[in-house]
mmCIF file of N, CA and C in Angstrom:
data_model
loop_
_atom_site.group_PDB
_atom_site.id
_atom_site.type_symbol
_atom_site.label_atom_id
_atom_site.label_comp_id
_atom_site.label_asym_id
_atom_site.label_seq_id
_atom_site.Cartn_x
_atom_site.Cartn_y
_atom_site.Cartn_z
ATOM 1 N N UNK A 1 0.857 -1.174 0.000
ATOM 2 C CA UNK A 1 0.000 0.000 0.000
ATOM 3 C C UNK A 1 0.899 1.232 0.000
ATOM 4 N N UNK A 2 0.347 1.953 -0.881
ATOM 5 C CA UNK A 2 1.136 2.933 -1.163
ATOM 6 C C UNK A 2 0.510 4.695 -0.094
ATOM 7 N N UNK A 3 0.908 5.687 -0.416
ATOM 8 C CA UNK A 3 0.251 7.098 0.182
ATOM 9 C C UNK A 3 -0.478 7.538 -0.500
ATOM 10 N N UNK A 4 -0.522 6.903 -1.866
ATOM 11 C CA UNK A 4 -1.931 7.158 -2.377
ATOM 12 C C UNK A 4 -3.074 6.375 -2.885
ATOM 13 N N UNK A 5 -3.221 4.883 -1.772
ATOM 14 C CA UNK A 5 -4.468 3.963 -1.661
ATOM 15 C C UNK A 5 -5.242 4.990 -0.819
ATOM 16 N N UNK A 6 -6.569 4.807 -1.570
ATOM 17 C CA UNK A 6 -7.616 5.197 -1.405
ATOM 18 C C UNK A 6 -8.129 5.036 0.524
ATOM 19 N N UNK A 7 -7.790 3.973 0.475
ATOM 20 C CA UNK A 7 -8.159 3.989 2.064
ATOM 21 C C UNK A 7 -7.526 4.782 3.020
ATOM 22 N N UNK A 8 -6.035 4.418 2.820
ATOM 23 C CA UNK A 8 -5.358 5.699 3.737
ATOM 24 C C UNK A 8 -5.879 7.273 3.138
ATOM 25 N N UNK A 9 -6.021 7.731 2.036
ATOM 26 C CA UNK A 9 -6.214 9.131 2.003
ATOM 27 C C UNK A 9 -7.519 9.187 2.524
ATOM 28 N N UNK A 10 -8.559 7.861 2.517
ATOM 29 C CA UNK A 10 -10.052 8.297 3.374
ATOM 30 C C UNK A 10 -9.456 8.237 4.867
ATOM 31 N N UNK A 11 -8.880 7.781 5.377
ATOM 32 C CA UNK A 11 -8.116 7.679 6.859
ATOM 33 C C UNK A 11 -7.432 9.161 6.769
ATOM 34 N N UNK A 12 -7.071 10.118 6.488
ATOM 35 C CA UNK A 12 -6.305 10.913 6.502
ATOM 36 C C UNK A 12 -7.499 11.932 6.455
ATOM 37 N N UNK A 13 -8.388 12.089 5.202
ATOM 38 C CA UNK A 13 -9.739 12.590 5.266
ATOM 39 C C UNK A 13 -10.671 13.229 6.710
ATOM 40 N N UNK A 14 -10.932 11.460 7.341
ATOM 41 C CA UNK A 14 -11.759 11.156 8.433
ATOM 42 C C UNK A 14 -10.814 11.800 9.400
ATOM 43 N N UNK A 15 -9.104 12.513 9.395
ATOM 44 C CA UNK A 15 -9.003 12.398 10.793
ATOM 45 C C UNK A 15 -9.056 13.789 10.431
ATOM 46 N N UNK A 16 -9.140 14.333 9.447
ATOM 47 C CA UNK A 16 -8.619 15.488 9.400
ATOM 48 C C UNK A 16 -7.548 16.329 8.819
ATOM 49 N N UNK A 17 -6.694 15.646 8.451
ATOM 50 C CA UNK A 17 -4.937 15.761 8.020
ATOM 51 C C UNK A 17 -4.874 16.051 6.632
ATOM 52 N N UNK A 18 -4.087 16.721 6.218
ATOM 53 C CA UNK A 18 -3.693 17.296 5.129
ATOM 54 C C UNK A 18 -2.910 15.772 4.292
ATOM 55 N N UNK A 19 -3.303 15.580 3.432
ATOM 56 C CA UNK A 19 -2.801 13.865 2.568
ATOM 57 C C UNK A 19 -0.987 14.639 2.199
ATOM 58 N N UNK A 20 -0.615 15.755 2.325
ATOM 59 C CA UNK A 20 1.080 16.021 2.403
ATOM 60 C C UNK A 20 1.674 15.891 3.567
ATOM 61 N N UNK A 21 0.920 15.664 4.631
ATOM 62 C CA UNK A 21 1.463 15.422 5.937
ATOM 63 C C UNK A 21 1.424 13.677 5.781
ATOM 64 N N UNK A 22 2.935 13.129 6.057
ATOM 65 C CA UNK A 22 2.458 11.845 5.954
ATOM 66 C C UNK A 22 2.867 10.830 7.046
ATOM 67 N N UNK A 23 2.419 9.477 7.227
ATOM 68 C CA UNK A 23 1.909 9.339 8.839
ATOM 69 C C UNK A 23 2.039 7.630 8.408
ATOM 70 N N UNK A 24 3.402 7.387 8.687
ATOM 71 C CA UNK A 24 3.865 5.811 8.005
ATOM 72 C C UNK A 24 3.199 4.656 8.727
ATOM 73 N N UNK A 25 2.807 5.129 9.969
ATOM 74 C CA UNK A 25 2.449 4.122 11.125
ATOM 75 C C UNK A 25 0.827 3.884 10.360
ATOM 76 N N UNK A 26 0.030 4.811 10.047
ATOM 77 C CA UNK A 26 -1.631 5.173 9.740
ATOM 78 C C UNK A 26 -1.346 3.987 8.666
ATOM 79 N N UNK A 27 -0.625 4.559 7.474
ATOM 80 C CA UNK A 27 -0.248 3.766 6.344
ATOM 81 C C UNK A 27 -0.102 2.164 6.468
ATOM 82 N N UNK A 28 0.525 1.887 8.100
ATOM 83 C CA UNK A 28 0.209 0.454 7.730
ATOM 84 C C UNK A 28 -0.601 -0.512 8.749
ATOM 85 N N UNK A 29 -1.446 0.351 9.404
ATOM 86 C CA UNK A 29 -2.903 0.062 9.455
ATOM 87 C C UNK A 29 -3.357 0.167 9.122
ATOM 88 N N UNK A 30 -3.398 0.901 7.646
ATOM 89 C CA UNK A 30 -4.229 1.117 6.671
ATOM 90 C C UNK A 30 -4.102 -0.609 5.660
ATOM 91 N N UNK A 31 -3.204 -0.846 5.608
ATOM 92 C CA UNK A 31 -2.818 -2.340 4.951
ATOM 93 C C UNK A 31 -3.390 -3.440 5.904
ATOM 94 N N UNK A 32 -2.831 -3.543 7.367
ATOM 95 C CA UNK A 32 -3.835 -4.434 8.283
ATOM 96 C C UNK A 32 -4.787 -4.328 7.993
ATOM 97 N N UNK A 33 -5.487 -3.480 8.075
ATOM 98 C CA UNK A 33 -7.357 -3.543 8.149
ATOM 99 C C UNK A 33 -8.034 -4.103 6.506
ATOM 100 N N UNK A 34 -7.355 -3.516 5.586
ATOM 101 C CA UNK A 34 -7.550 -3.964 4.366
ATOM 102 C C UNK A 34 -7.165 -5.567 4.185
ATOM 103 N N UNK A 35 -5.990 -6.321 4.417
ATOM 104 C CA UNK A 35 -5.929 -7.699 4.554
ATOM 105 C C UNK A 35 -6.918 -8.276 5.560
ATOM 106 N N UNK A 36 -6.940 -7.871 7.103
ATOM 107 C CA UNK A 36 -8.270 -8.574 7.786
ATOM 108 C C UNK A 36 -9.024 -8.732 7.434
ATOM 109 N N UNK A 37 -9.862 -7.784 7.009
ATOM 110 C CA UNK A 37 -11.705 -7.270 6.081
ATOM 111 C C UNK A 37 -11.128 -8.666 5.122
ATOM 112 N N UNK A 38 -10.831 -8.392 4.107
ATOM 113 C CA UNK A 38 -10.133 -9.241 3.134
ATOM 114 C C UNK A 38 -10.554 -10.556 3.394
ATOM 115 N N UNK A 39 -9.840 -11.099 3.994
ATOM 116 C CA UNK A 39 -9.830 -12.809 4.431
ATOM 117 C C UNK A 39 -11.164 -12.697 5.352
ATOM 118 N N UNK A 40 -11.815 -12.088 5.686
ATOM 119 C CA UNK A 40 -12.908 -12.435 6.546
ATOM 120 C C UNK A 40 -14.440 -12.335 5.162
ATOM 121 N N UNK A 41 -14.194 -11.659 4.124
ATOM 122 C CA UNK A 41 -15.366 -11.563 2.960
ATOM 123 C C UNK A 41 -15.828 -12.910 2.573
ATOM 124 N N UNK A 42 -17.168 -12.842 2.337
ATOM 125 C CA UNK A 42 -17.852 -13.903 1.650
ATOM 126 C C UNK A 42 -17.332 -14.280 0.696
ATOM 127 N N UNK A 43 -17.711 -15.524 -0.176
ATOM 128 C CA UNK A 43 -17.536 -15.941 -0.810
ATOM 129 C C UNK A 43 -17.945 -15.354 -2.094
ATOM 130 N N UNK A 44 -16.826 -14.858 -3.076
ATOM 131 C CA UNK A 44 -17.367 -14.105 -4.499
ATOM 132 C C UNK A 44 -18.260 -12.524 -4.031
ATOM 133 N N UNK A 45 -17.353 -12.297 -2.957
ATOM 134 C CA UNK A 45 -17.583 -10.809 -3.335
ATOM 135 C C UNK A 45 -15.971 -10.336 -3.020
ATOM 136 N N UNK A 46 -15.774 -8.918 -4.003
ATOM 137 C CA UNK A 46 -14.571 -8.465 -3.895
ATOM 138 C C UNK A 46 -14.868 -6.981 -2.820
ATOM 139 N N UNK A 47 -13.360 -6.441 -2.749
ATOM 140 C CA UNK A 47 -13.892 -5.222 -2.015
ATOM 141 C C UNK A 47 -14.583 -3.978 -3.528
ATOM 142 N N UNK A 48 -14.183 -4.303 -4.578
ATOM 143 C CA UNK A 48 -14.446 -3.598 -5.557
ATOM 144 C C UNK A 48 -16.303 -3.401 -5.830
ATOM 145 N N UNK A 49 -16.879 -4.548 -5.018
ATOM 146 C CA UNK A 49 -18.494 -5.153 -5.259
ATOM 147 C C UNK A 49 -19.278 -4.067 -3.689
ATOM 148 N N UNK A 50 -18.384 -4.002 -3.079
ATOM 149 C CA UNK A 50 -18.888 -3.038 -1.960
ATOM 150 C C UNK A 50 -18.475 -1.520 -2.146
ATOM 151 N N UNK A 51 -17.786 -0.526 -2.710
ATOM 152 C CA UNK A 51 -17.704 0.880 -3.048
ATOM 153 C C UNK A 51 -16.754 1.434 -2.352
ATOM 154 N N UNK A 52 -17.458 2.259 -2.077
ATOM 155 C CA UNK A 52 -16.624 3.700 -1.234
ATOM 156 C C UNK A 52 -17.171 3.073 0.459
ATOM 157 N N UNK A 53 -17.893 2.423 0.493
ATOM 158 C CA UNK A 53 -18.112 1.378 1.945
ATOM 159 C C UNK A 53 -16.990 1.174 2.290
ATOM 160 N N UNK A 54 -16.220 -0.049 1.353
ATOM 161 C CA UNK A 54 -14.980 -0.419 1.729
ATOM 162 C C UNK A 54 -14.055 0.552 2.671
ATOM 163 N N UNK A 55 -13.679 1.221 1.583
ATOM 164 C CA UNK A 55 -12.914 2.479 2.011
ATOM 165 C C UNK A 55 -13.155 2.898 3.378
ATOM 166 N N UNK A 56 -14.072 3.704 3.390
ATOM 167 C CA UNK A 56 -14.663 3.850 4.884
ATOM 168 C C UNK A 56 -14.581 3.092 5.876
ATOM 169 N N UNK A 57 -14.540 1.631 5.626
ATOM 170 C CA UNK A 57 -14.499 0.860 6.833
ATOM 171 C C UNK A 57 -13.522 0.444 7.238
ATOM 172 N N UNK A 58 -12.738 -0.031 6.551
ATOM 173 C CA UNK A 58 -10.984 -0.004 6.365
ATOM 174 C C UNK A 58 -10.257 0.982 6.821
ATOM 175 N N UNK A 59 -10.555 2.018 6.481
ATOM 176 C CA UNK A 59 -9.927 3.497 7.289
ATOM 177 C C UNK A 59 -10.628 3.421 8.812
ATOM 178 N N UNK A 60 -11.869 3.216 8.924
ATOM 179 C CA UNK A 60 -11.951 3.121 10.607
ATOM 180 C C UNK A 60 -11.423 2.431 11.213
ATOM 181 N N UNK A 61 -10.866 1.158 10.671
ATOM 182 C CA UNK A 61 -10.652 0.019 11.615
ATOM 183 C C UNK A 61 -9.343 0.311 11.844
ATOM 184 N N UNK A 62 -8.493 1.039 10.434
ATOM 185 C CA UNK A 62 -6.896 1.185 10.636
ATOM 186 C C UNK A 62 -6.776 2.440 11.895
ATOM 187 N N UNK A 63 -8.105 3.341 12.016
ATOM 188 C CA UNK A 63 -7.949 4.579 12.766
ATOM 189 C C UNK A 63 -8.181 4.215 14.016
ATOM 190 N N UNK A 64 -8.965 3.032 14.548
ATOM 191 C CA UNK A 64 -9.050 2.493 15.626
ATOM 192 C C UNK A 64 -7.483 2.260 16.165
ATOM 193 N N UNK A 65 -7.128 1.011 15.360
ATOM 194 C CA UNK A 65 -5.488 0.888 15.364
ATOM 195 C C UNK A 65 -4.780 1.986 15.968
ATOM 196 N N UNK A 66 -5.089 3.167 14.930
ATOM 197 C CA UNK A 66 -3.909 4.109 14.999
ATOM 198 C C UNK A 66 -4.582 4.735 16.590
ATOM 199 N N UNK A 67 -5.470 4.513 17.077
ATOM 200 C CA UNK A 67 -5.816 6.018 17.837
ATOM 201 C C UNK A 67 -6.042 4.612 19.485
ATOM 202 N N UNK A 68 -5.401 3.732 19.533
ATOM 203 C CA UNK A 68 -5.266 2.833 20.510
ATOM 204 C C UNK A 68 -5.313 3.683 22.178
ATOM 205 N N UNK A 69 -4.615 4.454 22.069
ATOM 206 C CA UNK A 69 -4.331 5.149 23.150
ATOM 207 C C UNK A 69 -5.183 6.383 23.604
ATOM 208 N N UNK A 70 -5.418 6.801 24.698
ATOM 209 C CA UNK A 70 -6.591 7.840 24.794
ATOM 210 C C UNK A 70 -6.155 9.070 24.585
ATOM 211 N N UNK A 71 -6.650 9.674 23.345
ATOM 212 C CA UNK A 71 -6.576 10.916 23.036
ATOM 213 C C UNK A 71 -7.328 11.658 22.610
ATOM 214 N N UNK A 72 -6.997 13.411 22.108
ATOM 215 C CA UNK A 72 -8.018 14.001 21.265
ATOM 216 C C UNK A 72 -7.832 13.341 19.514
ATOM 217 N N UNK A 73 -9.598 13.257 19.289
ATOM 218 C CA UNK A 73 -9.589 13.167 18.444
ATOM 219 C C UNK A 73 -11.246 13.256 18.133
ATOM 220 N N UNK A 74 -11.305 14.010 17.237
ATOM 221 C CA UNK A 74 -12.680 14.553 16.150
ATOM 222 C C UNK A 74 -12.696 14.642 15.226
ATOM 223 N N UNK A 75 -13.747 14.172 14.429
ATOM 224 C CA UNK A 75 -14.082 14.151 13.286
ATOM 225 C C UNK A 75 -15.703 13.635 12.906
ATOM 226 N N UNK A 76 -15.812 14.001 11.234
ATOM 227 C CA UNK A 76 -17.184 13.666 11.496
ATOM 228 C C UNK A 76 -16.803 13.076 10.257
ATOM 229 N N UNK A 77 -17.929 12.173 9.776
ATOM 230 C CA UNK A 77 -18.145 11.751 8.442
ATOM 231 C C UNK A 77 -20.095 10.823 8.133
ATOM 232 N N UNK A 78 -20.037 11.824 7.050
ATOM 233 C CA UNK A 78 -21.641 11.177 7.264
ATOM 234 C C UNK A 78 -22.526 11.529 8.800
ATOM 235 N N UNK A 79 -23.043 11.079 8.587
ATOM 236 C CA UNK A 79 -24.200 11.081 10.453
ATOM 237 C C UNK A 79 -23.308 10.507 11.009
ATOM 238 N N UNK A 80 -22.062 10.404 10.981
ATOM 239 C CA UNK A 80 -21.206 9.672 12.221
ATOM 240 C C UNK A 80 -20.327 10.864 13.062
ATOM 241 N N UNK A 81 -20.497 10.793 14.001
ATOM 242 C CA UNK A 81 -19.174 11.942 14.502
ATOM 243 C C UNK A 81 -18.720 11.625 16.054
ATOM 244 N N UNK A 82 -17.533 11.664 15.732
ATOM 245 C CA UNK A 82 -17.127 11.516 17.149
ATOM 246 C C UNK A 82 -15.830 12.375 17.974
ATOM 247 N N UNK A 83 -15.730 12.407 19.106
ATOM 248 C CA UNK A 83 -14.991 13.273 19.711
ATOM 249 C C UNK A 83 -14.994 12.301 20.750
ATOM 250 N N UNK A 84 -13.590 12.898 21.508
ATOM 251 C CA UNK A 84 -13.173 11.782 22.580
ATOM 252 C C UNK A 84 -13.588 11.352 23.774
ATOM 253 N N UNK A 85 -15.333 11.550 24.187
ATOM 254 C CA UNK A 85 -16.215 11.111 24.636
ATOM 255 C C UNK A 85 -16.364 10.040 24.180
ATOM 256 N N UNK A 86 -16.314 9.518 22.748
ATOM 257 C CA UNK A 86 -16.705 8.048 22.260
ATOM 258 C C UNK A 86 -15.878 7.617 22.074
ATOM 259 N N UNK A 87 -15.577 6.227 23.221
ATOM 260 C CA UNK A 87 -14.279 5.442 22.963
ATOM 261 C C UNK A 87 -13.973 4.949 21.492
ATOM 262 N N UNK A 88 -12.379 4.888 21.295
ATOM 263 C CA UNK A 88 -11.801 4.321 19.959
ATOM 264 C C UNK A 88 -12.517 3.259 19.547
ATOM 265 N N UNK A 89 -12.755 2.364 20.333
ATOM 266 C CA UNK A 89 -13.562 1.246 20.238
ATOM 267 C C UNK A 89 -14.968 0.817 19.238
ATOM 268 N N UNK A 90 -15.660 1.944 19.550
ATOM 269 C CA UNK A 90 -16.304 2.632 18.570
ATOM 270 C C UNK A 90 -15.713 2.700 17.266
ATOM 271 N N UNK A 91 -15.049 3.231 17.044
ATOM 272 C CA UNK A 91 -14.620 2.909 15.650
ATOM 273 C C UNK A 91 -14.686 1.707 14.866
ATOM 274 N N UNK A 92 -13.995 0.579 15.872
ATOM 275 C CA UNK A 92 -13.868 -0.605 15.400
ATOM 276 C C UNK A 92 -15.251 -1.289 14.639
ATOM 277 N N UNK A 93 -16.170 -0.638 15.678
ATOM 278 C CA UNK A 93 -17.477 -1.575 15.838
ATOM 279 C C UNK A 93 -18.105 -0.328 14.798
ATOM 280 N N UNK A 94 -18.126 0.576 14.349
ATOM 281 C CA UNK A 94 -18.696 1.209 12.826
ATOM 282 C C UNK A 94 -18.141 0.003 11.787
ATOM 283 N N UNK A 95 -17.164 0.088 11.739
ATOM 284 C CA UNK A 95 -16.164 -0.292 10.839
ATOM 285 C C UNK A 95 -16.951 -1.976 10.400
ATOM 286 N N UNK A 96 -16.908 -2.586 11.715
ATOM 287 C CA UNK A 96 -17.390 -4.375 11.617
ATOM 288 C C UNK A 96 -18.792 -3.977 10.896
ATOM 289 N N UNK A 97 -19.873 -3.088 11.250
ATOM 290 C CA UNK A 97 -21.137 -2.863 10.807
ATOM 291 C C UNK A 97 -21.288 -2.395 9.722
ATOM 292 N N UNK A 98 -20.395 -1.605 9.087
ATOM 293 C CA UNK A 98 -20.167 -1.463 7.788
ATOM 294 C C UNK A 98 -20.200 -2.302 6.736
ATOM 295 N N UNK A 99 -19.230 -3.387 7.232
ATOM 296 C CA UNK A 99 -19.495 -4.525 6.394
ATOM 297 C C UNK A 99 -19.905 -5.611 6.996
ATOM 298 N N UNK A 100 -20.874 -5.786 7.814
ATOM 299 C CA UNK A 100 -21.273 -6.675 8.553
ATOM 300 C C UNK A 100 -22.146 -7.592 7.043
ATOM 301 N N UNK A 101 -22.665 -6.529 6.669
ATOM 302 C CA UNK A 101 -23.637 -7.750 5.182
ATOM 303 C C UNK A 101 -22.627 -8.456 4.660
ATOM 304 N N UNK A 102 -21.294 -8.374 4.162
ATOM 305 C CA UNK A 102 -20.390 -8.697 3.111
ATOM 306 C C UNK A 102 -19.019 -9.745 3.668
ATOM 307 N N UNK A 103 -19.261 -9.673 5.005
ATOM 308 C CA UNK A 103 -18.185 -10.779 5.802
ATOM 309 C C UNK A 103 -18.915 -12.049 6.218
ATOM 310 N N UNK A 104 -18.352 -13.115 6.201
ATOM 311 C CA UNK A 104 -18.392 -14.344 6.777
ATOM 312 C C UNK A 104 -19.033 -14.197 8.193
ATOM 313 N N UNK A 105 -20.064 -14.984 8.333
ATOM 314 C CA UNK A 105 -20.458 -15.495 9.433
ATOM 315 C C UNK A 105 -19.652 -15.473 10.743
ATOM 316 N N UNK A 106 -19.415 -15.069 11.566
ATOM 317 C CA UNK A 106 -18.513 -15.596 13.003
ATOM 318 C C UNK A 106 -18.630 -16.477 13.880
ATOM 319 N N UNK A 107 -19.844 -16.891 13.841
ATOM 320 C CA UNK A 107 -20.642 -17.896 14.070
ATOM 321 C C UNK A 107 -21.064 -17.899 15.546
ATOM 322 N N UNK A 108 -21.362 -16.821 15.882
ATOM 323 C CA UNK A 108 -21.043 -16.091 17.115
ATOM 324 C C UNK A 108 -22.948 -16.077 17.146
ATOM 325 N N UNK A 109 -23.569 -16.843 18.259
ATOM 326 C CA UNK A 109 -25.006 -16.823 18.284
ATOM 327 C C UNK A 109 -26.037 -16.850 19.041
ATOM 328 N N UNK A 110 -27.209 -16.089 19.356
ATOM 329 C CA UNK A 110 -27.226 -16.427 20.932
ATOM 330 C C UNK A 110 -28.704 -17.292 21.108
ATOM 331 N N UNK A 111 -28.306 -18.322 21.386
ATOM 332 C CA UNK A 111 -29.629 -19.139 22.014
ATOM 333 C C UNK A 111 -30.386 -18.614 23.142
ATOM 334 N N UNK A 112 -32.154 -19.563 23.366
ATOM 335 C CA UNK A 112 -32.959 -19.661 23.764
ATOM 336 C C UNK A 112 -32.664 -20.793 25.247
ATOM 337 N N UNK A 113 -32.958 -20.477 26.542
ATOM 338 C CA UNK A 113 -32.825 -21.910 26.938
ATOM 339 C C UNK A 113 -34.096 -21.352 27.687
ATOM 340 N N UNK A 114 -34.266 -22.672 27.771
ATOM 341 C CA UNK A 114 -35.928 -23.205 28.356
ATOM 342 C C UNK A 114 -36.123 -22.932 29.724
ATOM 343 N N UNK A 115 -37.032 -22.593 30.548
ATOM 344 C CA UNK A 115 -36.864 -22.404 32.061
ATOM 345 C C UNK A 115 -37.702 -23.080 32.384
#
């Protein structure tokens, strides 16, 4: 991944940052999150079949990454906005819901038990 994949300049976008300021660490959570998403997609869909989604969700998950530690940080995008009232964590979990239609099952489920 280069400084000018689409995901890092939407990561750079979402935080705010000028895409000439450049931020090597962002850059390769920007590649993690894009390989995770990746290997976790359904069967016969690409990220090319989901849009500018992709993008977006990939940049949150790498910004989660990047923003691990408690700090300032704001931004908005879409009806989403956050400031450092809403844990990083949050991010992650936009990011999973984003493509929650387009990833593999986790198989993660919650039963009924009888009383």
């Amino acid at each position: 991944m280069d400084r000018t994949h689409p995901i890092y300049l939407t990561a750079l976008s979402l935080l705010g940052v000028d895409g000439g300021e450049e931020r090597p660490e962002l850059l390769e959570y920007c590649a993690a999150a894009e390989i995770e998403f990746k290997a976790r997609l359904r069967e016969g869909i690409s990220p090319g079949d989901i849009g500018g989604i992709w993008n977006t969700a990939c940049a949150l998950a790498a910004i989660s990454m990047f923003r691990l530690t408690p700090g300032e940080l704001r931004f908005r995008a879409g009806n989403f906005s956050l400031s450092e009232k809403l844990p990083v964590s949050a991010l992650r979990a936009r990011a999973e819901a984003l493509l929650a239609p387009y990833l593999e099952d986790d198989g993660f489920a919650f039963r009924g038990v009888r009383g």
